[in-house]
Every structure is written in structure tokens, then in C-alpha cells.
mmCIF file of C-alpha atoms in Angstrom:
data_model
loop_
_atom_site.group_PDB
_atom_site.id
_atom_site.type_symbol
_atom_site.label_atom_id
_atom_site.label_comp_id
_atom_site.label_asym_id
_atom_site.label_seq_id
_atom_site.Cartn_x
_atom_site.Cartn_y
_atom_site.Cartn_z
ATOM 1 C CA UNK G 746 51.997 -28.868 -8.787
ATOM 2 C CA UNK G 747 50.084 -31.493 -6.715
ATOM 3 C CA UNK G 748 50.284 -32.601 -3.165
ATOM 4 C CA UNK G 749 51.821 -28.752 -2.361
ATOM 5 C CA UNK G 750 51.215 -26.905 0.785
ATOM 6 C CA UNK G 751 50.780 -22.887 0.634
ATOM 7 C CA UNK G 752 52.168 -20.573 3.419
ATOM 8 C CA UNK G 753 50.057 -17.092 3.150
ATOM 9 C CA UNK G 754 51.137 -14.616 6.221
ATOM 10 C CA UNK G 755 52.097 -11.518 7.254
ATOM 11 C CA UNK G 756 55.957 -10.493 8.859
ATOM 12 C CA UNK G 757 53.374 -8.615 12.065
ATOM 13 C CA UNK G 758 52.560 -12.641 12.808
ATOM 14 C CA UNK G 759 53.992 -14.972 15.147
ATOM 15 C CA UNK G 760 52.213 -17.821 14.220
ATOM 16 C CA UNK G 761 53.331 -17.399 10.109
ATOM 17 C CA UNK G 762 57.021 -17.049 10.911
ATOM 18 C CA UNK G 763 56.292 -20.324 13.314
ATOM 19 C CA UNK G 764 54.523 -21.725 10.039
ATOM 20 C CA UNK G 765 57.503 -21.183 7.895
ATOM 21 C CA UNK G 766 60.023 -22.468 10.250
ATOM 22 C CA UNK G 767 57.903 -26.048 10.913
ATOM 23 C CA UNK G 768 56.985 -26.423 6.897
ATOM 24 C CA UNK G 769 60.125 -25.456 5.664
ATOM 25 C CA UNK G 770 58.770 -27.489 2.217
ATOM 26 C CA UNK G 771 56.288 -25.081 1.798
ATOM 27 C CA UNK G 772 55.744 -22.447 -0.390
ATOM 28 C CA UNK G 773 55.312 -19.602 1.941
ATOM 29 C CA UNK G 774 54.137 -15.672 0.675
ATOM 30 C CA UNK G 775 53.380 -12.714 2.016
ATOM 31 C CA UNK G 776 50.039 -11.827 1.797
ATOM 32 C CA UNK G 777 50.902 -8.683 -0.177
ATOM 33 C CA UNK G 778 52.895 -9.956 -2.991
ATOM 34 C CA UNK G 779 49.576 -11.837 -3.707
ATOM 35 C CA UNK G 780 47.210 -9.136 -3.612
ATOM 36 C CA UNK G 781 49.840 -6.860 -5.636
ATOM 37 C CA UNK G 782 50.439 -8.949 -8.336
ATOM 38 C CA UNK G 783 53.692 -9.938 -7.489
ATOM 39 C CA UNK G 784 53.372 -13.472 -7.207
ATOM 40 C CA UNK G 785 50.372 -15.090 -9.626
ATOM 41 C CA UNK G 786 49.152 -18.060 -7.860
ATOM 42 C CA UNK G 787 48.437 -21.129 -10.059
ATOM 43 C CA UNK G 788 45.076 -22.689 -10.246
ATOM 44 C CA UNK G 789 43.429 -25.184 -8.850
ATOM 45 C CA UNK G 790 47.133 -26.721 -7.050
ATOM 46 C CA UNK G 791 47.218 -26.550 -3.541
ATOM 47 C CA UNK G 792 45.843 -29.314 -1.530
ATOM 48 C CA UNK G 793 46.711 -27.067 1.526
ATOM 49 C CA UNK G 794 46.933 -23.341 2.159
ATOM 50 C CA UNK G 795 47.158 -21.893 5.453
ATOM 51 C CA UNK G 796 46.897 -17.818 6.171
ATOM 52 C CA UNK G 797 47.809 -16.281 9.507
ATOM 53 C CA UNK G 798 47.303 -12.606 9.610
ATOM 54 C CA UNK G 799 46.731 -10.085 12.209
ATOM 55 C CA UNK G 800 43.564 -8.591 12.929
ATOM 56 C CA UNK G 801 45.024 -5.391 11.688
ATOM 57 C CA UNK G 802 46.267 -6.716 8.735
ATOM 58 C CA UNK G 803 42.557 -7.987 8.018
ATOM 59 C CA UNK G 804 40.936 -4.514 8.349
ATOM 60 C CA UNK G 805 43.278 -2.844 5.969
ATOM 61 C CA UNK G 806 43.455 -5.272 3.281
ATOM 62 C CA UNK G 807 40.994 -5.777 0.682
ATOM 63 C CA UNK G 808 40.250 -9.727 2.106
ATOM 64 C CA UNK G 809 37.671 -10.573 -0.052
ATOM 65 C CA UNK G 810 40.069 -10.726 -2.985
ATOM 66 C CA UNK G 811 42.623 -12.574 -0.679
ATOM 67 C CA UNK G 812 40.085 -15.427 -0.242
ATOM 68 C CA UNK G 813 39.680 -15.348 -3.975
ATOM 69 C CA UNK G 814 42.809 -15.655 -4.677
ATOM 70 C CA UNK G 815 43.551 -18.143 -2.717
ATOM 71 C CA UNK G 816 39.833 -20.252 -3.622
ATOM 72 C CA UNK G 817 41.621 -20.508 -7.128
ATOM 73 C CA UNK G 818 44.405 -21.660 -6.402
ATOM 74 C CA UNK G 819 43.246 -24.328 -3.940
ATOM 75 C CA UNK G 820 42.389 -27.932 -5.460
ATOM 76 C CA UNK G 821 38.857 -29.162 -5.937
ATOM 77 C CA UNK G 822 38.656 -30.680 -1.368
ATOM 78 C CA UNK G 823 41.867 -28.714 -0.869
ATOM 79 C CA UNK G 824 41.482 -27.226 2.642
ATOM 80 C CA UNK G 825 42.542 -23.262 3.726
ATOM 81 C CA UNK G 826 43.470 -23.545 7.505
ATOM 82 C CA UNK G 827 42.902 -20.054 8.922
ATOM 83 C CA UNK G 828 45.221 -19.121 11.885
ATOM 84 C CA UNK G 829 43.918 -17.035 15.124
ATOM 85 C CA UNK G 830 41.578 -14.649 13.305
ATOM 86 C CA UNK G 831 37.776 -14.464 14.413
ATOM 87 C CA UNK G 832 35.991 -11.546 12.576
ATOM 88 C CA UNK G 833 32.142 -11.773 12.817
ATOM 89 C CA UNK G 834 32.098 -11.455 9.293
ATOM 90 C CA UNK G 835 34.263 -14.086 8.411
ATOM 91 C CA UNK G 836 32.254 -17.464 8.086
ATOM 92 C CA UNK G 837 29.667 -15.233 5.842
ATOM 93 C CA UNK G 838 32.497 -14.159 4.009
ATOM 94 C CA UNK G 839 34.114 -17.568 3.439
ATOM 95 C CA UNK G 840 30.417 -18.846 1.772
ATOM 96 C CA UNK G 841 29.623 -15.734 0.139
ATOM 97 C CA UNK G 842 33.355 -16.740 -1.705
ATOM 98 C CA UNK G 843 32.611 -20.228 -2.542
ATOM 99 C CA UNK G 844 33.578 -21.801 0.498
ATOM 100 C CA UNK G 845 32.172 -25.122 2.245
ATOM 101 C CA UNK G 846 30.749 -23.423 5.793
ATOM 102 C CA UNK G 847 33.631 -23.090 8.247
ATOM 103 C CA UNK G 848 34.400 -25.521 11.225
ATOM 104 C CA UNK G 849 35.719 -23.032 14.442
ATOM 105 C CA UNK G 850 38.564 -25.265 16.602
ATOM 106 C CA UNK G 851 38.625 -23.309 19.979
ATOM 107 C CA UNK G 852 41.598 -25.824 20.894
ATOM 108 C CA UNK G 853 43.764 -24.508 18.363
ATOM 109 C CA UNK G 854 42.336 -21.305 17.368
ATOM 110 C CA UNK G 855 41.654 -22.256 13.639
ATOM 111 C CA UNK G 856 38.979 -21.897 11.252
ATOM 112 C CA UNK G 857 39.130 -24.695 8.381
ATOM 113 C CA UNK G 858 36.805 -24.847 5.270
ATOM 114 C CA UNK G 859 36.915 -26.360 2.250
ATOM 115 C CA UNK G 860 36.983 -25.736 -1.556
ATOM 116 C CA UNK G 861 34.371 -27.996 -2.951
ATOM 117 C CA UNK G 862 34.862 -30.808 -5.479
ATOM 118 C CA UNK G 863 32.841 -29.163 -8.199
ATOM 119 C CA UNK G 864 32.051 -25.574 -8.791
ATOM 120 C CA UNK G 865 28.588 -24.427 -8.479
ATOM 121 C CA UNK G 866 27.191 -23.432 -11.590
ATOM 122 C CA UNK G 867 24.034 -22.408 -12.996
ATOM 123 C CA UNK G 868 22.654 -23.576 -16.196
ATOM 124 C CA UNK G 869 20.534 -21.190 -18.437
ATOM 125 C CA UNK G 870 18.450 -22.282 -21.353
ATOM 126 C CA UNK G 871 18.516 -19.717 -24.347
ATOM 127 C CA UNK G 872 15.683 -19.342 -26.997
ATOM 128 C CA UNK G 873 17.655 -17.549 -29.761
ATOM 129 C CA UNK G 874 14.939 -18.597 -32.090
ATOM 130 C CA UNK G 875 12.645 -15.165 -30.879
ATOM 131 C CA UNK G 876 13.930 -12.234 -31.943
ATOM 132 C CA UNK G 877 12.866 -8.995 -31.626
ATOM 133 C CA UNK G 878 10.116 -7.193 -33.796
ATOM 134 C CA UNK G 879 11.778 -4.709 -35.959
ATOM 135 C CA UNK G 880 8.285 -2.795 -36.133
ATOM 136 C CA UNK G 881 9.023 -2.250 -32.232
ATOM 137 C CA UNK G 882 11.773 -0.424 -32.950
ATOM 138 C CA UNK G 883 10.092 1.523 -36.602
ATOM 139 C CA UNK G 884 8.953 4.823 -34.796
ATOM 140 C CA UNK G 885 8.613 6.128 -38.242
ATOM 141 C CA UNK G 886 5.920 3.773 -38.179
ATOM 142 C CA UNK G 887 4.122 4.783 -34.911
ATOM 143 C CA UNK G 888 0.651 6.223 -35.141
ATOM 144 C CA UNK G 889 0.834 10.179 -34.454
ATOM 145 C CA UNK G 890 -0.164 11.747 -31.395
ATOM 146 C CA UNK G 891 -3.447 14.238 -31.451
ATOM 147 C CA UNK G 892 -2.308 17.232 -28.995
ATOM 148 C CA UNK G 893 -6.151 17.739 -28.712
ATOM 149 C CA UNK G 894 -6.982 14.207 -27.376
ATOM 150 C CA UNK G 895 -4.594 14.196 -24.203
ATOM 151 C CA UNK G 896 -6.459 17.065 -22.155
ATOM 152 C CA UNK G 897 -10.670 15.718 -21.472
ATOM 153 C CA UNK G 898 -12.948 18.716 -20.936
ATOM 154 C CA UNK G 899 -12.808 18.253 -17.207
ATOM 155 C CA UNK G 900 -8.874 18.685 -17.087
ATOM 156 C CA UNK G 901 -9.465 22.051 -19.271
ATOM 157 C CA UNK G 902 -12.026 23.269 -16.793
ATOM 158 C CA UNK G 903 -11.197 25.710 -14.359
ATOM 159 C CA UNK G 904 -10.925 24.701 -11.001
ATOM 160 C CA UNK G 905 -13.112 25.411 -8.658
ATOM 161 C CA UNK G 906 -10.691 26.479 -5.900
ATOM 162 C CA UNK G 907 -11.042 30.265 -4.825
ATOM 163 C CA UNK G 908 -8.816 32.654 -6.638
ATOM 164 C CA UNK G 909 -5.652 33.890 -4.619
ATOM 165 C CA UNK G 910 -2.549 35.108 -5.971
ATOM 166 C CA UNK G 911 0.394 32.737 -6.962
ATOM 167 C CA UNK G 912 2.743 35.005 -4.520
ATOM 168 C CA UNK G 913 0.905 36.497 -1.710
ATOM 169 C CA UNK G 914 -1.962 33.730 -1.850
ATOM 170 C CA UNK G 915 -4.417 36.201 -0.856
ATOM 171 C CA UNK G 916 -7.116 36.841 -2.834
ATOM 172 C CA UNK G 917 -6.224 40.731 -3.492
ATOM 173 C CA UNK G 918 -4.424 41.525 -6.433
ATOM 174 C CA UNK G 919 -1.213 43.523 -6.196
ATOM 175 C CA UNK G 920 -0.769 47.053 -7.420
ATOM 176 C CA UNK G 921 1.198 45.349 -10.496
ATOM 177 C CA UNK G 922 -0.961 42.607 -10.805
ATOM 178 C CA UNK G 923 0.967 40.002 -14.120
ATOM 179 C CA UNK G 924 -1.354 36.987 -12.777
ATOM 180 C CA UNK G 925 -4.802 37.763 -14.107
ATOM 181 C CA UNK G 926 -6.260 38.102 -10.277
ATOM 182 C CA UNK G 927 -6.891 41.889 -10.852
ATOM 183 C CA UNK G 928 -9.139 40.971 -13.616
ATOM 184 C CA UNK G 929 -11.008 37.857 -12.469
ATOM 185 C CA UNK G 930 -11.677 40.103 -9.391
ATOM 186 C CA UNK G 931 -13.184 43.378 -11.614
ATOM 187 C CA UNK G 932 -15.444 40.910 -13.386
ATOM 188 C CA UNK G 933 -16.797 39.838 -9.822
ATOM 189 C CA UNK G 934 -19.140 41.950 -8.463
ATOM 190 C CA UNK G 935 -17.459 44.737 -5.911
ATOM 191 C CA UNK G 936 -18.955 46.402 -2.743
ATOM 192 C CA UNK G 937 -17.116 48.428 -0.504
ATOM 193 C CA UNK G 938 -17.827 47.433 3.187
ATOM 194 C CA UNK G 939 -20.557 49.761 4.660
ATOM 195 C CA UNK G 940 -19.248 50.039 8.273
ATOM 196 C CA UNK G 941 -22.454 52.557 9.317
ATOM 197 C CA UNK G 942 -24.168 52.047 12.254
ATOM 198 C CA UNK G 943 -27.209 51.622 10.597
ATOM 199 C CA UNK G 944 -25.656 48.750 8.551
ATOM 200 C CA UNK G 945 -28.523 45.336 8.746
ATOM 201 C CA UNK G 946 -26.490 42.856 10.624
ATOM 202 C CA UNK G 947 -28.883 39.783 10.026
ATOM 203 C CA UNK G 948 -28.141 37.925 6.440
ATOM 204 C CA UNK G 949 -29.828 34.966 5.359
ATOM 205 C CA UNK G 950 -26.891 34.062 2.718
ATOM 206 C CA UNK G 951 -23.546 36.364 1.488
ATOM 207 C CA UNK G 952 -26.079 37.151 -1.653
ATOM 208 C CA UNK G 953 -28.205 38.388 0.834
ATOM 209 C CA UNK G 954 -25.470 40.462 2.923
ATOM 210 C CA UNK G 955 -24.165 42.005 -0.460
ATOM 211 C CA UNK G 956 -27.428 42.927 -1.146
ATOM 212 C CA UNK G 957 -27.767 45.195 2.075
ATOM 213 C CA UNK G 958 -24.314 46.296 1.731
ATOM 214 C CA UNK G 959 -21.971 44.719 3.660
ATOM 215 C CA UNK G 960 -20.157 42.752 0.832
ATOM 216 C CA UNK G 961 -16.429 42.597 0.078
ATOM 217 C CA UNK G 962 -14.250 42.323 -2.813
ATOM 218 C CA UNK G 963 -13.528 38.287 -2.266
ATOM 219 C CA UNK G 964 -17.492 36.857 -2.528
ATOM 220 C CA UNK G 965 -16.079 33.587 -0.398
ATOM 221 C CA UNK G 966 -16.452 35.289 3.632
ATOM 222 C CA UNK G 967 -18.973 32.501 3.956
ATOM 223 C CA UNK G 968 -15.906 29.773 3.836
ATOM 224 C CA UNK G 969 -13.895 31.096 7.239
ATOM 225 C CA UNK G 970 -11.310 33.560 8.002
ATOM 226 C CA UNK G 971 -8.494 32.116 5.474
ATOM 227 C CA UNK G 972 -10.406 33.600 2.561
ATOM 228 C CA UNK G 973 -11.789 36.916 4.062
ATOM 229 C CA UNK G 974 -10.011 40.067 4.153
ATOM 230 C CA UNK G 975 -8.721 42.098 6.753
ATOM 231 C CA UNK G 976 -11.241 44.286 6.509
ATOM 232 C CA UNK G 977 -14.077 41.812 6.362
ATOM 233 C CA UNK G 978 -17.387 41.804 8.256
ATOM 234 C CA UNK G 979 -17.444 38.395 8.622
ATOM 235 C CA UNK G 980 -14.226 38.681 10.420
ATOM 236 C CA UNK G 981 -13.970 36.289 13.506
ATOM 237 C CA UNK G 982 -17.482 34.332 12.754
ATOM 238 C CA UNK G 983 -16.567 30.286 11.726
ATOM 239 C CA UNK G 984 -17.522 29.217 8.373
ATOM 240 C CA UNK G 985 -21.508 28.648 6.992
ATOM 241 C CA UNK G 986 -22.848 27.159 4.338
ATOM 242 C CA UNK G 987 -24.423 30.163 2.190
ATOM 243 C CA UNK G 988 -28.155 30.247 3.094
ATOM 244 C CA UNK G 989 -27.748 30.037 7.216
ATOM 245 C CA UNK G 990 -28.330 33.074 9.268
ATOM 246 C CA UNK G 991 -25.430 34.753 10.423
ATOM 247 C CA UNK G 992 -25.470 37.706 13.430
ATOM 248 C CA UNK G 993 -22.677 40.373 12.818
ATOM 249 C CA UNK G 994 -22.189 43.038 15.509
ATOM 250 C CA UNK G 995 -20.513 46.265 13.703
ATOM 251 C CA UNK G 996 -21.384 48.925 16.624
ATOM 252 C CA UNK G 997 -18.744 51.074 17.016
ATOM 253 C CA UNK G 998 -17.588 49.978 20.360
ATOM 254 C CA UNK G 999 -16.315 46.277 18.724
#
């Protein structure tokens, strides 16, 4: 088929049923029996193809496979004429496809393009003579892993983050303490808070203050209020590096 001229339209459009009646040579389909398989379109042998559909008919329609279609069948410089139908998306669209860029007539309300003379095409040059290694793929082959060498000494070392619990992330242990907390706290040395009046309340360091008596089960008041306990004497005071003097009022009027 050379020379031939390609009606594509929907029944909703005015201008296709106008088509039909002034091309009456034409081969004229509904867009539908295209996309449905009803009609195969032959390749490459339309010099012509025009498509008037409505805007509704474009947003319901898969029309990327319509311009496909009809990019096959169109002959290498055949033209597709498009017929009062201005998406935004539609010049993109036409490219993307394999279109020449569109030309917009405002005169006649068309969009024309073009199916180029040759196909783009890209050429790839293959180097079959590498192949793969087969020891790549020979784990039987692969050197065995030491357990011992993946942890250094400094990933096995404890860290030096205060001890809280996992669930309450206070550093008191829970009646029925699973964690360990209850005994990383017993083998820390343990004070109860001497809340006497006659308590010192000048400490040169936390060593110092748990000399004198006014330690608590933690060790770490010297580091602010997030890691001293309720019952604390440090209560209230900002954090200090251990060593600076520190004033604590315990009369019993505070």
C-alpha cells in the first residue's frame, strides 16, 4: 500500500465525520478498533494519517500507544496531521515517540509532525572475547572467614556511656532486674544519702562528697540532673567537672 491516506477518529468528533465525508478514498478507523486489536495496521504504508479526537477521548485512552501505532504504520516522511487537540503534553509526547518536533497551525487548528526518513538507532560494540572468571564464581574456593578478626579490641570494649536501664533508662535497676544493671550497680560502691543537718556541704570532687557521706547509688551526680536520682544531693546544681567546689544547702527548710 503506497500513496494511501489514513482516517483515525472518534464518532464524539465533528471534524472526523467531516474527514470521512471529504476523503471518501481513505481508509478511515476508529480509534478503538486500533488500540483493541481489531484492525492491525500495516507498517511503514501511509504517506498520510490524520487523527481527530476529542479532548475526552484523549484523557481516557491510553495515547501513547495510539501514536505508536500509528508511527509504524506511517512511511519513512509520511506526515500525521493532528486535528483540534492542544494538550500541554502533546509535542513532548510526539518526540518522546519518535516524532520530528511538531509545527502548531493556529489558522487551522492542526498540529503536523513527521516520521523521519531513517530510524534512530544506536550502535553498541560487544567484546565477547572477556568472559567471566569462573574462580569469581568458586566460593568453595574463597578464603574462610576468622569470627575472631572482625571485632578490634576497641569495638569489644565497653563503652564508656553511664549505665541506665534498656527500659526505664534510669540508672536504678528494677525490682526484677534481667539486664545486668542490678549487678554493675552492687559492684559500685553504695552510700545512702546522709540528709543530717550536720551533713559537710562543701566537696572538692564527688570522691570527696562520698567520702563525707553524701554519695548516691549512681557515682555520675557530677554530670547534671539527667543522671542523678530523685533523691540526689546534687539535685538542681548544673553539671562540674569532678575536682571543682560545689556548695549544697541541705537545711531542713529547702
Amino acid at each position: 500500500m503506497t500513496n494511501a491516506h489514513l482516517l483515525v477518529g472518534s464518532l464524539k468528533s465533528e471534524e472526523y465525520l467531516k474527514l470521512v465525508e471529504e476523503n471518501k478514498a481513505a481508509l478511515n478507523l476508529v480509534y478503538d478498533r486500533i488500540l483493541e486489536g481489531g484492525y492491525e495496521l500495516p507498517a511503514n504504508s501511509f504517506d498520510q494519517v490524520n487523527l481527530s479526537i476529542t479532548e475526552d477521548d484523549y484523557a481516557a485512552i491510553n495515547s501513547d500507544q495510539l501514536f505508536l501505532l500509528l508511527f509504524q504504520a506511517l512511511a519513512p516522511n509520511g506526515n500525521l496531521t493532528i486535528h483540534k487537540l492542544t494538550p500541554p503534553t502533546l509535542s513532548s509526547q510526539l518526540i518522546l515517540t519518535g516524532y520530528t518536533a511538531p509545527v502548531n497551525s493556529e489558522q487551522s487548528s492542526t498540529t503536523t509532525t513527521t516520521k523521519p526518513a531513517h530510524t534512530p538507532a544506536v550502535s553498541l560494540s560487544l567484546n565477547r572475547s572477556q568472559k567471566p572468571s569462573k574462580s569469581l564464581w568458586n566460593f568453595e574456593s574463597a578464603p574462610p572467614i576468622d569470627p575472631s578478626q572482625l571485632l578490634t579490641q576497641e569495638d569489644k570494649a565497653a563503652p564508656a556511656t553511664p549505665l541506665s536501664c534498656p527500659t526505664t533508662k534510669k540508672r536504678r535497676a528494677c525490682a526484677d532486674c534481667s539486664c545486668g544493671l542490678k549487678e554493675e550497680l552492687a559492684n559500685q560502691s553504695q552510700v545512702n544519702i546522709d540528709t543530717s543537718t550536720d551533713l559537710k556541704k562543701t566537696f572538692n570532687s564527688v570522691q570527696d562528697a562520698q567520702a563525707k557521706g553524701a554519695t548516691s547509688s549512681c557515682g555520675s551526680c557530677y554530670l547534671g540532673d539527667a543522671f542523678r536520682c530523685a533523691s540526689c544531693p546534687y539535685a538542681g546544681l548544673p553539671a562540674f567537672e569532678p575536682g571543682q567546689k560545689v556548695e549544697i544547702d541541705m537545711s531542713a527548710d529547702v
